[in-house]
Coordinates of N, CA, C and O in Angstrom, one line a residue:
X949 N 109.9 93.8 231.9 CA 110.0 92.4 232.0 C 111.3 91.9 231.4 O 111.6 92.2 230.2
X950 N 112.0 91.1 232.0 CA 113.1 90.6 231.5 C 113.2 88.9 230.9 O 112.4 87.9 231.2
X951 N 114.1 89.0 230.2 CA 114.3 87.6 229.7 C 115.5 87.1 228.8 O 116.2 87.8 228.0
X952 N 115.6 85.6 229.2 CA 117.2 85.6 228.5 C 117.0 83.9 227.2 O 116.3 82.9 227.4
X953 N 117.5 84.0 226.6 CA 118.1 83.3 225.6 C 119.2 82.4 225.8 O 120.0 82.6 226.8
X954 N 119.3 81.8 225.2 CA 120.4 80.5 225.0 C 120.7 80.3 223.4 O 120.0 80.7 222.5
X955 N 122.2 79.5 223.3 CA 122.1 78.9 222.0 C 123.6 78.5 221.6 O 124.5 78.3 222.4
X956 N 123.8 78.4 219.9 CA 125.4 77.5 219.9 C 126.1 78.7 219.9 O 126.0 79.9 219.8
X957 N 127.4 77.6 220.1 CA 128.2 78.9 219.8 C 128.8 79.5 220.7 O 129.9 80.1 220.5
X958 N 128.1 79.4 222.3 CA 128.3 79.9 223.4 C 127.4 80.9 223.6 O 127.8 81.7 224.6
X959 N 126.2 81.2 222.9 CA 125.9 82.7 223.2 C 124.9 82.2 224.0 O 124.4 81.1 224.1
X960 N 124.6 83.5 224.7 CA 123.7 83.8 225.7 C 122.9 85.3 225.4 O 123.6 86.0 224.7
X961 N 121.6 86.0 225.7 CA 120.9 86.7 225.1 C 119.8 87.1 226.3 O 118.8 86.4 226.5
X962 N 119.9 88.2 226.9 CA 119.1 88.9 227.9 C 118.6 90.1 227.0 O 119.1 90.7 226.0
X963 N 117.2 90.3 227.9 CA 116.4 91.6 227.5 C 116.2 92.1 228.6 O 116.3 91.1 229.4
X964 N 116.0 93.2 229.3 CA 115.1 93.8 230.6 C 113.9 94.8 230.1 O 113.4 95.5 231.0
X965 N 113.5 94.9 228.6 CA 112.5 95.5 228.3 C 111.8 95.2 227.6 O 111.6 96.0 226.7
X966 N 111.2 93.8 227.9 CA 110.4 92.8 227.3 C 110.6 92.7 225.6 O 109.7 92.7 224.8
X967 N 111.5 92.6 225.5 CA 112.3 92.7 224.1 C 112.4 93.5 222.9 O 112.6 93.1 221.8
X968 N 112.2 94.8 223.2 CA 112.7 95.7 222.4 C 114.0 95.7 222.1 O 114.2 95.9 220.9
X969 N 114.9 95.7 222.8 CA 116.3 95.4 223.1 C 117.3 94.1 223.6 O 117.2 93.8 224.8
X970 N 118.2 93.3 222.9 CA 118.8 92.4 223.5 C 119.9 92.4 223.8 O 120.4 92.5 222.6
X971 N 120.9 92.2 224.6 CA 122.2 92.2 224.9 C 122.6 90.8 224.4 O 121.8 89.9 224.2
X972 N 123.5 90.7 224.3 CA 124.7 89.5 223.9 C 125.3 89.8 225.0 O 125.9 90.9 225.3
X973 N 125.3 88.6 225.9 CA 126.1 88.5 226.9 C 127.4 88.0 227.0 O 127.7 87.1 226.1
X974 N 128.3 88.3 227.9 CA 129.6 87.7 227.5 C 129.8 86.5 227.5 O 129.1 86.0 228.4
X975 N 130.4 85.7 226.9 CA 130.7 84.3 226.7 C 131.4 83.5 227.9 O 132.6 83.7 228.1
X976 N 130.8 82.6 228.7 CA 132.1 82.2 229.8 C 133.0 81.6 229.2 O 132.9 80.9 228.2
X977 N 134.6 81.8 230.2 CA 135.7 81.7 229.5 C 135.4 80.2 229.0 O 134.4 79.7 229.6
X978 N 136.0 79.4 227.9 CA 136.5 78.3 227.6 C 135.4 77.9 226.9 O 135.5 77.0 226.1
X979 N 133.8 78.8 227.0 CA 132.7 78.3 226.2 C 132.3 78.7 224.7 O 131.1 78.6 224.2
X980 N 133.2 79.2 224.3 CA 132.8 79.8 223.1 C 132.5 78.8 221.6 O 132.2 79.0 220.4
X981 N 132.9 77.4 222.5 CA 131.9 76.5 221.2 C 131.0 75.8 221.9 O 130.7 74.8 221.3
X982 N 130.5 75.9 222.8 CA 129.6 75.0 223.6 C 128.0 75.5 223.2 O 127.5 76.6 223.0
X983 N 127.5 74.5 223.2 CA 126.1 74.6 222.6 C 125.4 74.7 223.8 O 125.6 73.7 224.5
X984 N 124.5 75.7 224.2 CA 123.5 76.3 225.6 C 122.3 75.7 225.1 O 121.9 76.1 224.0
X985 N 121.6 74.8 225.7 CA 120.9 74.4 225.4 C 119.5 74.4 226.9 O 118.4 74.0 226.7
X986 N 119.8 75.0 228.0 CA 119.2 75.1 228.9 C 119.7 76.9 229.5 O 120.8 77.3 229.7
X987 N 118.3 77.7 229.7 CA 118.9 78.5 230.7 C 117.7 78.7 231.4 O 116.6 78.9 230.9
X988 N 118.0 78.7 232.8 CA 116.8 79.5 234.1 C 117.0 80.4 234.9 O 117.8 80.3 235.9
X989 N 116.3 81.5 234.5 CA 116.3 82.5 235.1 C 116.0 83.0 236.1 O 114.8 83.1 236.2
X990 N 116.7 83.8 237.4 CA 116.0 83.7 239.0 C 115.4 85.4 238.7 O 114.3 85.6 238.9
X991 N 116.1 86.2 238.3 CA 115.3 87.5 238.5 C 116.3 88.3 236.8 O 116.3 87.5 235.8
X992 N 116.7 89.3 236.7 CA 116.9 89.8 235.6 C 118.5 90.0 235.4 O 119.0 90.4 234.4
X993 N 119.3 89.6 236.6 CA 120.6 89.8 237.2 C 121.1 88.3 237.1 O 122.0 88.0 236.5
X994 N 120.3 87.5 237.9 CA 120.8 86.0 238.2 C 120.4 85.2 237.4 O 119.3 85.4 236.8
X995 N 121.1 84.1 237.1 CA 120.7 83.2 235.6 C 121.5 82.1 235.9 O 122.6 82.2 236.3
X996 N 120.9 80.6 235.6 CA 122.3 79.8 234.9 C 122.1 79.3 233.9 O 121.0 79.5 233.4
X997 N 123.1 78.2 233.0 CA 122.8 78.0 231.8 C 123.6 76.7 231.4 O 124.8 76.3 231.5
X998 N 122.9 76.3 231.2 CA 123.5 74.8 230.6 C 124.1 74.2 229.1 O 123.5 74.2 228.1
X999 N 125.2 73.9 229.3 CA 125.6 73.2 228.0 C 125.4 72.0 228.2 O 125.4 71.4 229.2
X1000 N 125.1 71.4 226.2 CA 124.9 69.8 226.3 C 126.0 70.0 225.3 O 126.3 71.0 224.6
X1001 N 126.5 68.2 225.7 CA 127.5 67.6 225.2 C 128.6 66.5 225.8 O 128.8 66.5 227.0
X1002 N 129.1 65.7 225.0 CA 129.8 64.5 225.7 C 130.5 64.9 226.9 O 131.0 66.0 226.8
X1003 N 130.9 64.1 228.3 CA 131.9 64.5 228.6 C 131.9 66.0 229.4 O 130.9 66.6 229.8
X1004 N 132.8 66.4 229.6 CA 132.9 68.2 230.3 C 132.2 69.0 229.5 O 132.0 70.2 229.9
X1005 N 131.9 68.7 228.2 CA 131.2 69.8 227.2 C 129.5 69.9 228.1 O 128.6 70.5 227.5
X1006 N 129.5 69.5 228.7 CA 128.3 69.7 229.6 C 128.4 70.3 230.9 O 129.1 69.7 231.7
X1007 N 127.9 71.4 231.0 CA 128.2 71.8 231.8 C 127.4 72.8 232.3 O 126.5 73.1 231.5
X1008 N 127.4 73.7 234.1 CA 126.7 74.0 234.4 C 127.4 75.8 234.6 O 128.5 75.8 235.2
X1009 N 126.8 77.4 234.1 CA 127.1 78.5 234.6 C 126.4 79.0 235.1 O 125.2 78.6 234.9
X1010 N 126.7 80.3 236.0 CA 125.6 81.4 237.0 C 126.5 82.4 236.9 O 127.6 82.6 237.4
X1011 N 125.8 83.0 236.1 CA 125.7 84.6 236.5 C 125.0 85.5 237.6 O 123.8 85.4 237.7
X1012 N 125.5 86.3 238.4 CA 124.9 87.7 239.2 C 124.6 89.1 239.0 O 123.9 90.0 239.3
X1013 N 125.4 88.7 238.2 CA 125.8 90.4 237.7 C 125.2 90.9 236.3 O 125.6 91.9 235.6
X1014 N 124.3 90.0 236.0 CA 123.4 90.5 234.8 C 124.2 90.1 233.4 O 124.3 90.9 232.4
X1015 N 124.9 88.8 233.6 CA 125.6 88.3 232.7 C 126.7 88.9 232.2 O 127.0 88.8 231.1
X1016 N 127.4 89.6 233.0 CA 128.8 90.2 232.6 C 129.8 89.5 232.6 O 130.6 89.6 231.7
X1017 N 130.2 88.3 234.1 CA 130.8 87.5 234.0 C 130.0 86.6 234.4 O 128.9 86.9 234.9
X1018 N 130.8 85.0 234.1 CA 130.1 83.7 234.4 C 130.9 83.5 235.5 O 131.9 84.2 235.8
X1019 N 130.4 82.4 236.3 CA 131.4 81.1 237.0 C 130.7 80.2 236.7 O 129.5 80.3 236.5
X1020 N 131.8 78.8 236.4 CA 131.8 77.8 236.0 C 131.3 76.6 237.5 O 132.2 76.0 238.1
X1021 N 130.0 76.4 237.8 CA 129.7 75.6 239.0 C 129.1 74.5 238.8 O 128.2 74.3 239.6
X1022 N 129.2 73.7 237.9 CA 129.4 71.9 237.7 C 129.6 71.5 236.2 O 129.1 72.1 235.2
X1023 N 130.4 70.5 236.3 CA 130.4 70.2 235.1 C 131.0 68.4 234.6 O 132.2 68.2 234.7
X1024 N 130.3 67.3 234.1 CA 130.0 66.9 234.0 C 131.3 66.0 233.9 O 132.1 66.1 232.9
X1025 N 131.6 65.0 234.9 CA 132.0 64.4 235.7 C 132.4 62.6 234.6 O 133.4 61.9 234.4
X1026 N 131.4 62.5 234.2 CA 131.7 61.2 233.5 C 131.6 61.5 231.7 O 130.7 62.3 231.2
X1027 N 132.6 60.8 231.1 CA 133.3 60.8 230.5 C 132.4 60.8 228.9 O 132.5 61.4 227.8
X1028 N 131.6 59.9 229.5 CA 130.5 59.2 228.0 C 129.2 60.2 228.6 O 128.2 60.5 227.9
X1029 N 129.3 60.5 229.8 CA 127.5 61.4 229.8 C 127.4 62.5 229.1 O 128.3 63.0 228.3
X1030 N 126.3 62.8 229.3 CA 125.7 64.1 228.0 C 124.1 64.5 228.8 O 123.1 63.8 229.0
X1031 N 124.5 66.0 229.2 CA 123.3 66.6 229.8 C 122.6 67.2 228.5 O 123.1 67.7 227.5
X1032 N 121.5 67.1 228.6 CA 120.5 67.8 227.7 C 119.4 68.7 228.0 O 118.8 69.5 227.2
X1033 N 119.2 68.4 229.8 CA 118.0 69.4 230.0 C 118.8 69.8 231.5 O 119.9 69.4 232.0
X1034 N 117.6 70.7 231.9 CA 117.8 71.1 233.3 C 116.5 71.5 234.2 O 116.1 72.6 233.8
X1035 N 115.8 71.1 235.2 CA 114.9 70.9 235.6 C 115.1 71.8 236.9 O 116.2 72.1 237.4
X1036 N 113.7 72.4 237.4 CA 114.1 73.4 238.4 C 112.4 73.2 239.0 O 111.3 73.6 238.5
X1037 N 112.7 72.5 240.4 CA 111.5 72.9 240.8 C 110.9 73.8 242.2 O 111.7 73.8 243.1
X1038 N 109.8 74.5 242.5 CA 109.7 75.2 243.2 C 109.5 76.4 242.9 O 109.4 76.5 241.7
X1039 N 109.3 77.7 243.7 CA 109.8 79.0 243.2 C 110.9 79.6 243.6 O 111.5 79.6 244.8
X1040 N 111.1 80.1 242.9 CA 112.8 80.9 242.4 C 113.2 81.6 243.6 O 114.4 82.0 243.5
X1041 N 112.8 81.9 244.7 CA 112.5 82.6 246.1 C 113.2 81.7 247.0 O 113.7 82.1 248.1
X1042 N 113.3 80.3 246.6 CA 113.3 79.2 248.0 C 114.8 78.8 247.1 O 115.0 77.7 247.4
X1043 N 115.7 79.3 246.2 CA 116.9 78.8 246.0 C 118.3 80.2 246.2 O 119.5 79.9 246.0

């Protein structure tokens, strides 16, 4: 069973053996002070993750590849906003 973590700093934190073990995933470029405050997970490979914070410091990544690299696919557009959560509805199958 797999599972991933969030947190400051930039880090991010996958398991695939119900946590005996955790990886430190790589940091996406430019986020290594950004505080992850959201992540949802599609299977043990695919992931995205949210930063909060003013401004571009919010922002949205997806991983494929089991968190080895990121891309950077939204990021927060007005100046004074600040994301804090991330909502996901449905099942993980239909996105």
């Amino acid at each position: 069973m797999g599972c991933w973590a969030s947190g400051s700093g930039g880090t991010v934190l996958r398991t695939t053996n119900g946590g005996e073990v955790w990886q430190k995933c790589a940091t996406p470029t430019g986020a290594e002070r950004l505080d992850f405050r959201a992540v949802q997970a599609f299977n043990q490979d695919t992931s995205v993750i949210m930063s909060a914070g003013t401004g571009d410091a919010s922002r949205v990544y997806k991983t494929t590849d089991g968190c080895q690299t990121w891309k950077l696919v939204l990021s927060n557009p007005d100046k004074q906003g600040f994301w804090d959560e991330m909502v996901f509805n449905g099942p993980a199958s239909a996105r």
